[in-house]
Amino acid sequence: MGNRTWKGMTVKLDGSTGALADLTAYCNSIEPKGSLALLEDTSLNDEESSFVAGLGGAVVSANFFSNSTTDLIFTPLVGNRTTISKTLRVYNGNKWFAGEVFVNEVGFSGAPNTLQVWSATMTFDGVVANTTS
Amino acid sequence: MSYATGEALLLTRLQACTNFSSTNVASANWKLLNQGKSDHYAILRAGKATPVWTTLSQYTITWRCVVEVWQRYKDDGSTPASLYGYVGNLLAILTYPHMGGGMEDSTIEEIGEAEEMWMKDGGPAWLRQNITVVWQEETNVTFSE
């Protein structure tokens, strides 16, 4: 079986109206990353470190080109508090990674001779589901 | 925007530059050089194109058009100065990034070296300097496999 390329990846995020929008055509990088908190319970008798599993979580870093669709989604999030999470679904060609996220860091950038880019960090609130559809 | 559409817009914009018109600006028509209608010409030809995947389902092609600026050789003093002046006239297209027709973010990528174009029996007949103009075309795809 061949190794996966970017072709076949899909990114969907709630749009400005709350409906899930396909942002694949505007996304030029996306990186979901899981984490597990470790609670160290090493004692004086131990010769190696030992840990107890703490809370799990996941964060997604993504870049989207700025256009009329992405501007509607991310502009209201710059500098304004929101209690509303967004549904995020990322497909890697094999499985969907899906859940509710808070867009907790967002900004845009531009430079001469480049396209403007939205950079967003999205933190999953609760479970990240892995499904085939 | 496709190469053909972009080149057509660029042609129109170049013909509107100072010291240029439809008389001495053409696309891939080097016969103009022998017709004696002017002592300087701008002739367009396609350059290299580079497609690059810019998002998960979109590629961007950077189209290039090479504008050959020709100056008939008259003497060692005025000929180069004339060529450099006409190249400078054509830089006016930098103020029209959309070329008046929706072209996205066009610019000049390179102004090449001035070259002498020799006659068969020796001696320069023309001086030439190339201007490479670039613009981009974004295409979103749905993969078939």
Coordinates of C-alpha atoms in Angstrom, one line a residue:
Chain A
M1 CA 0.0 0.0 0.0
G2 CA 1.4 3.4 -1.0
N3 CA 2.0 6.2 1.5
R4 CA -0.6 8.9 1.7
T5 CA -0.3 12.3 0.0
W6 CA -2.3 15.4 0.6
K7 CA -4.7 14.4 -2.1
G8 CA -7.8 13.0 -0.5
M9 CA -7.6 15.1 2.6
T10 CA -10.7 17.1 3.5
V11 CA -11.3 19.8 6.0
K12 CA -14.8 21.0 7.1
L13 CA -15.6 23.6 9.6
D14 CA -18.8 25.4 10.7
G15 CA -19.3 28.4 8.5
S16 CA -20.6 31.8 9.5
T17 CA -24.2 30.5 9.5
G18 CA -23.3 27.5 11.6
A19 CA -23.6 25.0 8.7
L20 CA -20.6 22.8 8.1
A21 CA -18.6 24.3 5.2
D22 CA -16.0 22.5 3.1
L23 CA -12.8 24.5 3.3
T24 CA -10.6 22.0 1.6
A25 CA -9.9 24.3 -1.4
Y26 CA -8.7 27.1 0.9
C27 CA -6.6 25.1 3.3
N28 CA -2.9 24.9 2.6
S29 CA -1.8 23.2 5.8
I30 CA -3.5 21.4 8.7
E31 CA -2.0 19.6 11.6
P32 CA -4.2 17.8 14.2
K33 CA -2.1 16.8 17.2
G34 CA -3.2 14.8 20.2
S35 CA -1.8 15.1 23.7
L36 CA -2.0 13.3 27.0
A37 CA -1.2 14.9 30.3
L38 CA 1.1 12.9 32.5
L39 CA 0.8 13.0 36.3
E40 CA 4.2 12.0 37.8
D41 CA 3.9 9.7 40.8
T42 CA 7.5 8.8 41.1
S43 CA 8.4 8.0 44.7
L44 CA 11.6 7.8 46.7
N45 CA 11.7 4.0 46.2
D46 CA 11.6 4.2 42.4
E47 CA 14.6 3.9 40.2
E48 CA 12.7 5.1 37.1
S49 CA 10.1 7.8 36.6
S50 CA 6.5 6.6 36.7
F51 CA 3.4 8.4 35.6
V52 CA -0.4 8.2 35.7
A53 CA -2.4 9.1 32.7
G54 CA -4.1 12.5 33.0
L55 CA -6.5 14.2 30.7
G56 CA -6.3 13.7 26.9
G57 CA -6.9 16.4 24.4
A58 CA -6.2 17.5 20.8
V59 CA -5.3 20.7 19.1
V60 CA -5.5 21.5 15.4
S61 CA -3.3 24.1 13.7
A62 CA -4.4 25.2 10.2
N63 CA -3.8 27.8 7.6
F64 CA -6.5 29.0 5.2
F65 CA -6.2 31.5 2.3
S66 CA -8.2 34.6 2.9
N67 CA -11.3 35.0 0.7
S68 CA -15.0 35.9 1.1
T69 CA -15.7 32.5 2.7
T70 CA -12.9 32.2 5.2
D71 CA -13.2 35.9 6.1
L72 CA -16.8 35.5 7.2
I73 CA -15.7 32.6 9.5
F74 CA -12.6 34.0 11.1
T75 CA -13.0 37.8 11.1
P76 CA -15.5 37.8 14.0
L77 CA -13.2 35.7 16.1
V78 CA -10.3 38.2 16.1
G79 CA -10.3 39.9 19.5
N80 CA -13.9 38.9 20.5
R81 CA -14.9 36.4 23.1
T82 CA -17.2 33.6 22.0
T83 CA -18.8 30.8 23.9
I84 CA -19.9 29.0 20.7
S85 CA -17.8 26.0 19.6
K86 CA -17.6 24.9 15.9
T87 CA -17.8 21.5 14.5
L88 CA -14.6 20.5 12.8
R89 CA -14.1 17.4 10.6
V90 CA -10.7 16.5 9.1
Y91 CA -10.2 13.5 6.8
N92 CA -6.8 12.1 6.1
G93 CA -7.8 9.7 3.4
N94 CA -8.5 6.9 5.9
K95 CA -10.4 8.3 8.9
W96 CA -12.3 11.3 9.9
F97 CA -11.2 13.2 13.0
A98 CA -14.3 15.0 14.2
G99 CA -15.5 17.0 17.2
E100 CA -16.3 20.4 18.6
V101 CA -13.5 23.0 18.7
F102 CA -13.0 26.4 20.1
V103 CA -10.9 28.6 17.8
N104 CA -8.7 30.0 20.6
E105 CA -6.0 31.6 18.5
V106 CA -6.6 33.2 15.1
G107 CA -5.0 35.9 13.0
F108 CA -4.1 36.7 9.4
S109 CA -0.9 37.7 7.7
G110 CA 0.3 39.1 4.4
A111 CA 3.5 40.1 2.7
P112 CA 4.5 41.5 -0.7
N113 CA 3.9 39.0 -3.5
T114 CA 2.0 36.5 -1.3
L115 CA -1.6 35.6 -0.6
Q116 CA -3.2 36.6 2.7
V117 CA -3.5 33.7 5.1
W118 CA -5.6 33.0 8.1
S119 CA -3.8 31.0 10.8
A120 CA -6.0 29.3 13.3
T121 CA -5.4 27.1 16.4
M122 CA -8.5 25.1 17.3
T123 CA -8.7 23.1 20.5
F124 CA -11.1 20.2 20.8
D125 CA -13.7 20.4 23.5
G126 CA -14.3 16.8 24.6
V127 CA -14.1 13.7 22.6
V128 CA -12.4 13.4 19.2
A129 CA -14.3 10.8 17.2
N130 CA -12.5 8.7 14.6
T131 CA -14.9 7.3 12.0
T132 CA -14.7 6.1 8.4
S133 CA -17.5 8.3 7.2
Chain B
M1 CA -6.9 33.2 -16.0
S2 CA -5.5 31.1 -18.9
Y3 CA -2.3 31.9 -20.7
A4 CA -4.1 33.0 -23.9
T5 CA -6.5 35.3 -22.1
G6 CA -3.7 36.8 -20.0
E7 CA -1.4 37.3 -22.9
A8 CA -4.2 39.1 -24.8
L9 CA -4.7 41.5 -21.8
L10 CA -1.0 42.1 -21.5
L11 CA -0.8 42.8 -25.3
T12 CA -3.4 45.5 -25.0
R13 CA -1.7 47.0 -22.0
L14 CA 1.7 47.1 -23.6
Q15 CA 0.3 48.7 -26.8
A16 CA -0.9 51.5 -24.5
C17 CA 2.5 52.3 -23.2
T18 CA 4.5 55.3 -24.2
N19 CA 6.3 54.8 -27.5
F20 CA 4.4 51.6 -28.3
S21 CA 1.2 50.8 -30.1
S22 CA -0.4 48.1 -32.2
T23 CA 2.2 48.9 -34.9
N24 CA 5.1 47.7 -32.9
V25 CA 3.7 45.3 -30.3
A26 CA 2.6 41.8 -31.4
S27 CA 2.2 38.3 -30.2
A28 CA 4.8 35.8 -31.6
N29 CA 5.1 37.7 -34.9
W30 CA 8.8 38.2 -35.6
K31 CA 8.1 39.2 -39.2
L32 CA 7.5 42.7 -37.8
L33 CA 11.2 43.1 -37.5
N34 CA 11.6 43.1 -41.3
Q35 CA 8.7 45.4 -42.1
G36 CA 10.3 48.7 -41.2
K37 CA 7.3 50.2 -39.4
S38 CA 9.4 51.1 -36.4
D39 CA 12.9 50.9 -35.0
H40 CA 11.8 49.2 -31.8
Y41 CA 9.3 46.5 -31.1
A42 CA 7.9 44.4 -28.3
I43 CA 7.1 40.8 -29.3
L44 CA 5.4 38.4 -26.9
R45 CA 6.0 34.7 -26.5
A46 CA 5.0 32.1 -23.9
G47 CA 7.6 31.4 -21.2
K48 CA 7.8 28.5 -18.7
A49 CA 4.7 27.7 -16.6
T50 CA 4.9 26.2 -13.2
P51 CA 1.9 24.5 -11.6
V52 CA 2.1 24.2 -7.8
W53 CA -0.4 22.6 -5.4
T54 CA -1.3 25.4 -3.0
T55 CA -4.1 23.9 -1.1
L56 CA -5.4 20.4 -0.5
S57 CA -7.5 20.5 -3.7
Q58 CA -6.3 23.5 -5.6
Y59 CA -3.3 24.1 -7.8
T60 CA -1.9 27.5 -8.9
I61 CA -0.2 27.9 -12.3
T62 CA 2.3 30.7 -12.6
W63 CA 2.1 31.7 -16.2
R64 CA 5.0 33.6 -17.8
C65 CA 5.1 35.7 -20.9
V66 CA 8.4 36.8 -22.3
V67 CA 8.2 40.3 -23.8
E68 CA 11.2 40.7 -26.2
V69 CA 12.0 44.3 -26.6
W70 CA 14.0 44.8 -29.8
Q71 CA 15.9 48.0 -30.8
R72 CA 17.4 48.3 -34.3
Y73 CA 21.1 48.9 -34.1
K74 CA 22.1 52.3 -35.3
D75 CA 25.2 53.3 -33.4
D76 CA 27.1 52.5 -30.3
G77 CA 25.9 55.5 -28.3
S78 CA 22.2 56.0 -28.9
T79 CA 21.1 52.4 -29.5
P80 CA 21.6 51.1 -26.0
A81 CA 20.1 54.2 -24.5
S82 CA 17.1 53.9 -26.7
L83 CA 16.6 50.2 -25.7
Y84 CA 16.9 50.9 -22.0
G85 CA 14.4 53.8 -22.4
Y86 CA 11.8 51.7 -24.2
V87 CA 12.2 48.9 -21.5
G88 CA 11.5 51.6 -18.9
N89 CA 8.4 52.7 -20.8
L90 CA 7.0 49.2 -20.6
L91 CA 7.5 49.0 -16.8
A92 CA 4.3 51.1 -16.7
I93 CA 2.4 47.8 -16.7
L94 CA 3.4 47.4 -13.1
T95 CA 0.7 49.9 -12.2
Y96 CA -1.9 47.6 -13.7
P97 CA -1.6 44.3 -11.7
H98 CA -5.0 43.2 -13.0
M99 CA -4.2 44.3 -16.6
G100 CA -7.7 45.9 -16.7
G101 CA -9.3 42.6 -17.1
G102 CA -9.4 40.5 -13.9
M103 CA -5.9 39.1 -14.1
E104 CA -4.7 38.2 -10.6
D105 CA -1.6 39.8 -9.2
S106 CA 0.5 40.2 -12.3
T107 CA 4.1 41.5 -12.0
I108 CA 7.4 41.5 -13.7
E109 CA 9.6 38.6 -12.6
E110 CA 12.8 39.5 -14.4
I111 CA 14.3 41.9 -16.8
G112 CA 17.0 40.1 -18.6
E113 CA 20.4 41.1 -19.9
A114 CA 20.7 43.2 -23.0
E115 CA 21.9 41.1 -25.9
E116 CA 23.3 41.9 -29.3
M117 CA 21.6 40.0 -32.1
W118 CA 24.1 39.4 -34.9
M119 CA 23.6 39.4 -38.6
K120 CA 24.7 36.3 -40.5
D121 CA 27.8 38.0 -41.9
G122 CA 28.8 39.6 -38.6
G123 CA 27.9 42.8 -36.8
P124 CA 24.9 43.5 -34.6
A125 CA 21.6 44.3 -36.3
W126 CA 19.5 44.5 -33.2
L127 CA 19.8 44.9 -29.5
R128 CA 17.3 43.0 -27.4
Q129 CA 16.2 42.8 -23.8
N130 CA 13.6 40.5 -22.4
I131 CA 11.0 41.3 -19.8
T132 CA 9.3 38.3 -18.1
V133 CA 5.8 39.1 -16.9
V134 CA 4.1 36.6 -14.6
W135 CA 0.5 36.1 -13.4
Q136 CA -1.3 33.2 -11.7
E137 CA -4.3 31.0 -12.3
E138 CA -6.0 29.0 -9.5
T139 CA -7.8 25.9 -10.3
N140 CA -9.8 23.8 -7.8
V141 CA -10.1 20.1 -8.7
T142 CA -12.2 17.1 -7.6
F143 CA -9.9 14.1 -7.8
S144 CA -11.1 11.2 -9.9
E145 CA -8.9 8.8 -8.1

